Short mmCIF file of C-alpha atoms in Angstrom, two decimals:
data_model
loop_
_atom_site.label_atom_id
_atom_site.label_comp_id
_atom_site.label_asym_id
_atom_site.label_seq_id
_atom_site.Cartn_x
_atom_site.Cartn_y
_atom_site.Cartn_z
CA UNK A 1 0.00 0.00 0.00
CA UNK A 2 1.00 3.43 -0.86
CA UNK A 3 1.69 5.72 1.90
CA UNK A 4 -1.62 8.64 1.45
CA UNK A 5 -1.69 12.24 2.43
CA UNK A 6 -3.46 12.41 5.35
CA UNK A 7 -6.97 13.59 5.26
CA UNK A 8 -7.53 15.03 8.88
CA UNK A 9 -11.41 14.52 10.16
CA UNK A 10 -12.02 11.25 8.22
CA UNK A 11 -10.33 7.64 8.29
CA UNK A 12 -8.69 6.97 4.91
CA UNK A 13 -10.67 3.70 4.58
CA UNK A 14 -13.74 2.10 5.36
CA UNK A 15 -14.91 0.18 8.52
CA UNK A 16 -15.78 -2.78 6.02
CA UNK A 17 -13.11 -1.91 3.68
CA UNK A 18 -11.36 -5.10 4.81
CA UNK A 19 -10.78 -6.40 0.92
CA UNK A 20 -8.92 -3.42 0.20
CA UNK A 21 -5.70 -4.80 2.53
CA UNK A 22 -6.12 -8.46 2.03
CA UNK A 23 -3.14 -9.68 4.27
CA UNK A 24 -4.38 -7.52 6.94
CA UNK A 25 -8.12 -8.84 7.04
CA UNK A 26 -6.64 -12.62 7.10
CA UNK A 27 -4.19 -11.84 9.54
CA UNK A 28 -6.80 -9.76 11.86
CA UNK A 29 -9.26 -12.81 11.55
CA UNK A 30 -6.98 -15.56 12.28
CA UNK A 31 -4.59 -14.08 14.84
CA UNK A 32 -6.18 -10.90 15.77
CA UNK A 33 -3.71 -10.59 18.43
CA UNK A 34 -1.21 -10.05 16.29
CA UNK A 35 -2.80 -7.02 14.86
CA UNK A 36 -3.61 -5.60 18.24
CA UNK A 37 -0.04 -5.40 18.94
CA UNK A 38 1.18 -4.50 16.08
CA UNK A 39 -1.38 -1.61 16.46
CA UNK A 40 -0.42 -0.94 19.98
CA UNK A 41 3.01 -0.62 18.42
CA UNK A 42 2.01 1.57 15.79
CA UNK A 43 0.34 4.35 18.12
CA UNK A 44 3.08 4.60 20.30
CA UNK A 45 1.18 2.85 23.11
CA UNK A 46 3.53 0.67 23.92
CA UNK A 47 5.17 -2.32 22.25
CA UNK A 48 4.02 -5.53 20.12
CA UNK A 49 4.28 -7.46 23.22
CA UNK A 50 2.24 -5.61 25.26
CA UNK A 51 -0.56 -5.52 23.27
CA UNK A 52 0.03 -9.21 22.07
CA UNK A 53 -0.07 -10.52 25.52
CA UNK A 54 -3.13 -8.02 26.47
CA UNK A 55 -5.21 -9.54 23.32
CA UNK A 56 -4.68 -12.37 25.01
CA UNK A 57 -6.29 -11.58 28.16
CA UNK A 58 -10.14 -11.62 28.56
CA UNK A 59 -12.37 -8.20 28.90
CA UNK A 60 -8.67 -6.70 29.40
CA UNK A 61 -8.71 -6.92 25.31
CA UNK A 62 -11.86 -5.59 24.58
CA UNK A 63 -10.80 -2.40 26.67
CA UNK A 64 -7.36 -1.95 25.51
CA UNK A 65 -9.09 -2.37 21.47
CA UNK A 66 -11.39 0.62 22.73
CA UNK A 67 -8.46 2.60 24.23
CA UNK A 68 -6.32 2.10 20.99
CA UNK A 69 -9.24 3.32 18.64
CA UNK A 70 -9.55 6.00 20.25
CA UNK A 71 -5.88 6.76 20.28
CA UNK A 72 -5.40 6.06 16.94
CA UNK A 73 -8.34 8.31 15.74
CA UNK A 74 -6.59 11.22 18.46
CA UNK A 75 -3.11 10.80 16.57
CA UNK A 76 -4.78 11.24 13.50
CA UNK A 77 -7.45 14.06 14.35
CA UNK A 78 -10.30 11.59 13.19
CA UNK A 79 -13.45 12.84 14.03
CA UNK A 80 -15.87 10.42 16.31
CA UNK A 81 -16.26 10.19 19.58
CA UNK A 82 -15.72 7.15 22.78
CA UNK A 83 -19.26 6.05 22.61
CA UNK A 84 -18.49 5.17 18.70
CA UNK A 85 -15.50 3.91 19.31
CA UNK A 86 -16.92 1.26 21.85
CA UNK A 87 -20.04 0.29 19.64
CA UNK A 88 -17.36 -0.21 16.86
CA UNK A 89 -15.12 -2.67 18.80
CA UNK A 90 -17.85 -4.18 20.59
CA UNK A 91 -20.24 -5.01 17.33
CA UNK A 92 -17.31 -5.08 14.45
CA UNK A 93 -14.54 -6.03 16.90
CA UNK A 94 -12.07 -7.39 13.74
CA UNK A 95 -13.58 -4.85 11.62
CA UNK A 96 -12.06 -2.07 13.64
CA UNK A 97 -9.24 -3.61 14.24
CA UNK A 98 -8.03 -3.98 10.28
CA UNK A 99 -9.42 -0.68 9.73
CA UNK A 100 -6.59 0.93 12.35
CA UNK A 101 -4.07 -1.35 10.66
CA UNK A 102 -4.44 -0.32 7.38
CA UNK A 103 -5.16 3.20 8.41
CA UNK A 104 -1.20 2.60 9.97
CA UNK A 105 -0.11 1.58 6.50
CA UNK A 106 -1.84 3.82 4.33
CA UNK A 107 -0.25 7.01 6.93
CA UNK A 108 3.28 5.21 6.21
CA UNK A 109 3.67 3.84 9.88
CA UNK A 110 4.65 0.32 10.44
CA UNK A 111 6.85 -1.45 13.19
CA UNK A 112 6.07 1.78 15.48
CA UNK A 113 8.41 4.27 13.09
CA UNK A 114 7.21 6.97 11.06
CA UNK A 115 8.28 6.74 7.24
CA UNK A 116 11.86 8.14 6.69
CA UNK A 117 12.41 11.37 5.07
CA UNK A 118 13.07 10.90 1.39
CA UNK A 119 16.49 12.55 0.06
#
């Protein structure tokens, strides 16, 4: 995916535009813990491991998905509110979550780094 200028107020994708990121959607369905810490890593909320080992942990993961939502949409000035970011994660749990990691990738942030400065 190609790195888009950020478009402040709106998420670049759609909730259900899972298709558009393939490896993401199979990834978040299979093994969403691996997408919630690679999005914990990717809002500067801590590390992979954290959030890995947090998915893993039961009502703890549904909080910490709610709490990175509505970091993510905070970093990235996307309009909503906490309410909308709980009835997200609570009815489209996976949804949300692929829609934050390709809303990483399309901003240019992966592995927690920002893209590098091109010479």
């Amino acid at each position: 995916m190609e790195g888009a200028p950020p478009a402040p107020g709106s998420w670049l994708s759609s909730l259900f535009g899972c298709f558009d990121d393939i490896s993401s959607c199979l990834i978040t369905l299979f093994v969403p813990c691996v997408t919630i810490g690679q999005n914990t890593e990717n809002s500067g909320q801590g590390s992979f491991i954290l959030g890995f080992i947090l998915a893993l942990i039961p009502t703890v993961n549904i909080v910490w998905m709610i709490y990175l939502r509505n970091k993510t949409r905070e970093q990235f000035a996307i309009e909503g509110s906490l309410v909308g970011d709980i009835l997200s994660v609570v009815c489209c749990g996976f949804c949300t979550l692929a829609q934050e990691n390709r809303e990483f990738k399309m901003r240019g942030i992966e592995g927690g780094q920002p893209p590098m400065p091109r010479v």
